[in-house]
Amino acid sequence: MQNLNSSHPHFQLGNTSALAAVQIDSLVKEFKPTRDFAQKNPEKINERGTVSAIDGLSLTAHRGEVCVLLGANGAGKTTTLACAQGLQKPTSGTVQLLGENPWGASPELRARVGIMLQDGGLPQAMRPIPLLKHISSMYQNPLKVDEIAERLGIHSFNGTTIRRLSGGQKQRVALAAALMGRPEVLFLDEPSAGLDPQSRNVVFEIIREQKEKGVGIILTTHLLDDAQRLADDVYIVDAGTVVRHGSVQELLAGEDSNHKRLTFTLADKLNTQRLTDRLGSDVTLIHLSDHHYALEGQLSPGVIAQLGAELEQQNLMPVSLELSQRTLEDVFLEISGRDIQ
Amino acid sequence: MSQQVVSSAASFPQRILAQGKYETLAMLKNGEQLLLNIAFPLFALVGLRYTGFLDSYAQQLGVTRLDIAVPGVLALCVISTALSGQGIATGFDRRYGVLRFLSTTPLGKTGLMMGKILAVLTVIVVQYLVVLLVAVLLGFRPHLIPILLSIPTLLCGAAAFTALGMLIAGTVRAEATLAIVNMAWAILAIGGGTLIPTHHFPGILGWIVNILPSGALGASLRGEYLHQEFLFLPHLIMLVWAILCGSFAAKFFKWSA
């Protein structure tokens, strides 16, 4: 596995676009804990007196693809990005950004990479358009500020300083800033945080557009819906390591692909005992709330027929009846045994 | 790959000039910074011109109050801009992730620091012109030699106080930076050999103040303005401070809070 992963850049000479956007092998990042942290979490301190934020994480993000790091807060997503962006130095392991070491990256390498940090990192006293103009002055042949501002609806709040913008407005300015240098690799840390549905659609549209241009996009999210809508490749990160990796389809297929769910709502109360007696032990009946129920397990046409028969006997007409696929949320729950939020 | 228009980094001088201009305007447009960098030094100038604080020293040397006040106020300008101004701005930029973000653009960490230094020097030039103008209006007569001699002095002072400001801003919380540099500003202005010459201080205290960067800066500028004399020792003291604080800042500066 390890050997297969460590693709050798020399085999790809002459075709630099075949190089991965980001390649991370066995990344470890340890921190010195603050005294306060050490007192509260003594179990997290290792024998060297440090805390591992990232513990042997490997991933590859390709050009022209959206690679999603999915995980709960504190899973290590942002630290992984920081190592890939050259903002933090790995304790061990290797990180390659467009085939180069990002730690101490040259201005030329940084010009090929666009970064949107989780907290934006924008100067508080500036107004959006002058700020974007300033960022654009760091590049030769940057995007046109007015065009990208128009696209992201930034003109409408240009009179306001960054300090007074809403979370979603700041996100849009930060995305514009990340795109300013026409990057080949785009890092987006929680890009949809704080966005209203409309600006979220614009942001997603831009992400897809960049992907079609061949940009390698690596984004973090704790929103499963984001991953399902955008990802070519998903890395589920927990406790500083990759616990599952694959395309959305692969992850949803999983090991027990028959695990499906049938939810239904009735007009009146169901006699649950009689239904469970009829269905047997292959499926579980869950009483969700009031007249909402769900069946989970080995769902088959036979199970659905039995449900229909029982409802006929109890003379209950369903208000709704829905067979649902597994979601990334289910996958996440199975892996971590807890909710992503 | 599609025929994407590619961009590259702007040239090094372009990036630094852009950042220097940006930081300069940020300092000159900020109300609190203007108060600290322009208004307070002018208050000090007017105050020393119309009160008797410097009278005994002025009589001893046979010069006017303004002759002694002008070099002191210039020293205060350097402390305002390099220590307080850039210290506070950098502390809050660090807290809000601005340093981290800008260091990921082609500007980089080096460009960011050079942009800040350029801004400090530009603001000091503006302060110098304003202080001289107001001093002339109050009756001061400037001479060319002290002004020329003061250029390397201001560079040494700016280096020492910018390095000290960066050391503080890069290692403690933004609010603590604000408190420390503002308090340092007030203490150094009055008791640090900036506005008031050190031979007013008793014994060992005067000696300590002489090796402070503020005392060295004040003494150098007064040497140039009052005696047309370039004093090597205080310049050396300022350079030592610049190197010490600069190396500590390079080692301990944290780019994110």
Coordinates of C-alpha atoms in Angstrom, one line a residue, chain B residues 40-257:
Chain B
F40 CA 0.7 63.4 20.6
P41 CA 4.2 64.4 19.3
L42 CA 2.8 67.8 18.3
F43 CA 1.1 68.2 21.7
A44 CA 4.5 67.4 23.2
L45 CA 6.2 70.0 21.0
V46 CA 3.7 72.7 21.7
G47 CA 3.7 71.8 25.4
L48 CA 7.5 72.0 25.8
R49 CA 7.6 75.2 23.8
Y50 CA 5.2 77.0 26.2
T51 CA 6.1 75.4 29.6
G52 CA 9.3 75.6 31.6
F53 CA 10.3 71.9 31.8
L54 CA 13.4 72.4 29.7
D55 CA 14.4 75.9 31.0
S56 CA 17.3 75.0 33.2
Y57 CA 18.9 72.9 30.5
A58 CA 18.2 75.5 27.8
Q59 CA 19.8 78.3 29.9
Q60 CA 22.8 76.0 30.7
L61 CA 23.4 75.6 26.9
G62 CA 22.3 79.0 25.9
V63 CA 19.6 77.7 23.5
T64 CA 15.9 78.0 23.2
R65 CA 13.3 75.5 24.5
L66 CA 12.4 74.5 21.0
D67 CA 16.1 73.7 20.2
I68 CA 16.0 71.0 22.9
A69 CA 12.3 70.0 22.3
V70 CA 12.6 69.3 18.5
P71 CA 15.1 66.4 18.6
G72 CA 13.2 64.9 21.6
V73 CA 9.9 65.0 19.7
L74 CA 11.6 63.4 16.6
A75 CA 12.7 60.6 18.9
L76 CA 9.2 60.3 20.2
C77 CA 7.9 60.1 16.6
V78 CA 10.1 57.1 15.9
I79 CA 8.9 55.3 19.1
S80 CA 5.2 56.1 18.2
T81 CA 5.5 54.7 14.7
A82 CA 7.9 51.8 15.0
L83 CA 7.1 50.5 18.4
S84 CA 3.5 51.4 19.2
G85 CA 2.1 51.8 15.7
Q86 CA 3.5 48.8 14.0
G87 CA 3.4 46.8 17.2
I88 CA -0.3 47.2 17.6
A89 CA -1.1 46.8 13.9
T90 CA 1.0 43.6 13.7
G91 CA -0.5 42.2 17.0
F92 CA -4.0 42.6 15.7
D93 CA -3.2 41.4 12.2
R94 CA -1.7 38.3 13.8
R95 CA -4.8 37.7 16.0
Y96 CA -7.1 38.0 12.9
G97 CA -5.0 35.6 10.8
V98 CA -3.9 38.4 8.4
L99 CA -0.2 37.6 8.8
R100 CA -0.9 34.0 8.0
F101 CA -3.0 34.8 5.0
L102 CA -0.6 37.3 3.5
S103 CA 2.3 35.0 4.0
T104 CA 0.6 32.4 1.8
T105 CA 0.5 34.9 -1.1
P106 CA 3.6 35.6 -3.2
L107 CA 4.4 38.4 -0.7
G108 CA 5.5 35.8 1.8
K109 CA 6.9 36.4 5.3
T110 CA 10.0 38.3 4.1
G111 CA 8.0 40.6 1.9
L112 CA 5.5 41.3 4.7
M113 CA 8.3 42.3 7.1
M114 CA 10.0 44.5 4.5
G115 CA 6.7 46.1 3.6
K116 CA 6.2 47.0 7.3
I117 CA 9.7 48.4 7.5
L118 CA 9.1 50.5 4.4
A119 CA 5.9 51.8 5.9
V120 CA 7.6 52.7 9.2
L121 CA 10.3 54.7 7.3
T122 CA 7.7 56.4 5.2
V123 CA 5.6 57.5 8.1
I124 CA 8.7 58.7 9.9
V125 CA 9.5 60.9 6.9
V126 CA 5.9 62.3 7.0
Q127 CA 6.3 62.9 10.8
Y128 CA 9.6 64.6 10.3
L129 CA 8.2 67.1 7.8
V130 CA 5.1 67.8 10.0
V131 CA 7.2 68.3 13.2
L132 CA 9.7 70.6 11.4
L133 CA 6.9 72.6 9.8
V134 CA 5.1 73.1 13.1
A135 CA 8.4 73.9 14.9
V136 CA 9.2 76.5 12.3
L137 CA 5.8 78.1 12.8
L138 CA 6.5 78.2 16.5
G139 CA 9.8 80.0 15.9
F140 CA 12.4 77.1 15.3
R141 CA 15.2 77.6 12.8
P142 CA 16.3 74.4 11.2
H143 CA 19.8 73.8 9.9
L144 CA 20.9 71.4 7.2
I145 CA 23.7 69.6 9.0
P146 CA 21.6 68.2 11.9
I147 CA 19.0 67.1 9.5
L148 CA 21.6 65.2 7.4
L149 CA 23.2 63.7 10.5
S150 CA 19.8 62.6 11.8
I151 CA 19.1 60.3 8.9
P152 CA 21.3 57.4 10.0
T153 CA 20.1 58.0 13.6
L154 CA 16.5 57.7 12.6
L155 CA 17.3 54.5 10.7
C156 CA 19.0 53.0 13.7
G157 CA 16.1 54.0 16.0
A158 CA 13.5 52.7 13.6
A159 CA 15.4 49.4 13.4
A160 CA 15.7 49.0 17.2
F161 CA 12.0 49.9 17.9
T162 CA 10.5 48.0 15.0
A163 CA 12.4 44.9 16.1
L164 CA 11.2 45.4 19.7
G165 CA 7.6 46.0 18.4
M166 CA 7.7 42.8 16.3
L167 CA 9.1 40.8 19.3
I168 CA 6.2 41.9 21.5
A169 CA 3.5 41.7 18.8
G170 CA 4.7 38.2 17.7
T171 CA 4.8 36.6 21.1
V172 CA 2.0 37.9 23.3
R173 CA -1.7 38.4 22.8
A174 CA -3.0 41.4 20.8
E175 CA -4.5 43.1 23.9
A176 CA -1.4 42.6 25.9
T177 CA 0.7 44.0 23.0
L178 CA -1.6 47.1 23.0
A179 CA -1.2 47.6 26.7
I180 CA 2.6 47.0 26.8
V181 CA 3.5 49.2 23.9
N182 CA 1.2 52.1 25.0
M183 CA 2.6 51.9 28.5
A184 CA 6.1 51.7 27.1
W185 CA 5.4 54.7 24.9
A186 CA 4.3 56.8 27.9
I187 CA 7.1 55.7 30.2
L188 CA 9.8 56.1 27.5
A189 CA 8.5 59.5 26.4
I190 CA 8.8 61.0 29.9
G191 CA 11.3 58.9 31.7
G192 CA 13.2 57.1 28.9
G193 CA 15.5 59.9 27.8
T194 CA 13.3 60.8 24.9
L195 CA 11.8 64.2 25.6
I196 CA 13.8 65.0 28.7
P197 CA 17.6 64.7 28.6
T198 CA 19.1 62.1 30.9
H199 CA 21.4 64.3 33.0
H200 CA 18.3 65.4 34.8
F201 CA 18.1 61.8 36.2
P202 CA 19.9 60.9 39.5
G203 CA 22.9 58.5 39.5
I204 CA 22.4 55.0 38.3
L205 CA 19.0 55.8 36.8
G206 CA 20.6 58.1 34.2
W207 CA 23.1 55.4 33.3
I208 CA 20.3 52.8 32.8
V209 CA 18.3 55.2 30.7
N210 CA 21.4 55.9 28.6
I211 CA 21.5 52.3 27.4
L212 CA 17.8 52.1 26.6
P213 CA 17.1 52.5 22.9
S214 CA 15.0 55.6 23.7
G215 CA 17.8 57.2 25.7
A216 CA 20.3 56.4 23.0
L217 CA 18.0 57.8 20.3
G218 CA 17.2 61.0 22.2
A219 CA 20.9 61.5 23.1
S220 CA 22.0 61.0 19.4
L221 CA 19.4 63.4 18.1
R222 CA 20.2 66.1 20.7
G223 CA 23.9 65.7 19.9
E224 CA 23.2 66.4 16.3
Y225 CA 20.7 69.2 16.8
L226 CA 22.4 71.0 19.7
H227 CA 26.1 70.3 19.0
Q228 CA 26.2 69.2 15.3
E229 CA 27.9 66.2 16.6
F230 CA 27.5 62.5 15.6
L231 CA 27.7 60.3 18.7
F232 CA 28.9 56.8 18.0
L233 CA 28.2 55.1 21.3
P234 CA 24.4 55.7 21.3
H235 CA 24.2 54.5 17.7
L236 CA 26.0 51.4 18.7
I237 CA 23.5 50.9 21.6
M238 CA 20.6 51.2 19.2
L239 CA 22.1 48.7 16.8
V240 CA 22.7 46.2 19.6
W241 CA 19.1 46.5 20.6
A242 CA 18.0 46.1 16.9
I243 CA 20.1 42.9 16.5
L244 CA 19.1 41.4 19.9
C245 CA 15.4 42.1 19.5
G246 CA 15.5 41.2 15.8
S247 CA 17.1 37.8 16.5
F248 CA 14.7 37.0 19.3
A249 CA 11.8 38.1 17.1
A250 CA 13.0 35.9 14.3
K251 CA 13.3 32.9 16.7
F252 CA 10.1 33.4 18.7
F253 CA 7.7 35.2 16.4
K254 CA 4.5 33.2 16.0
W255 CA 2.6 33.9 12.8
S256 CA -0.7 32.9 14.1
A257 CA -2.2 33.6 17.5

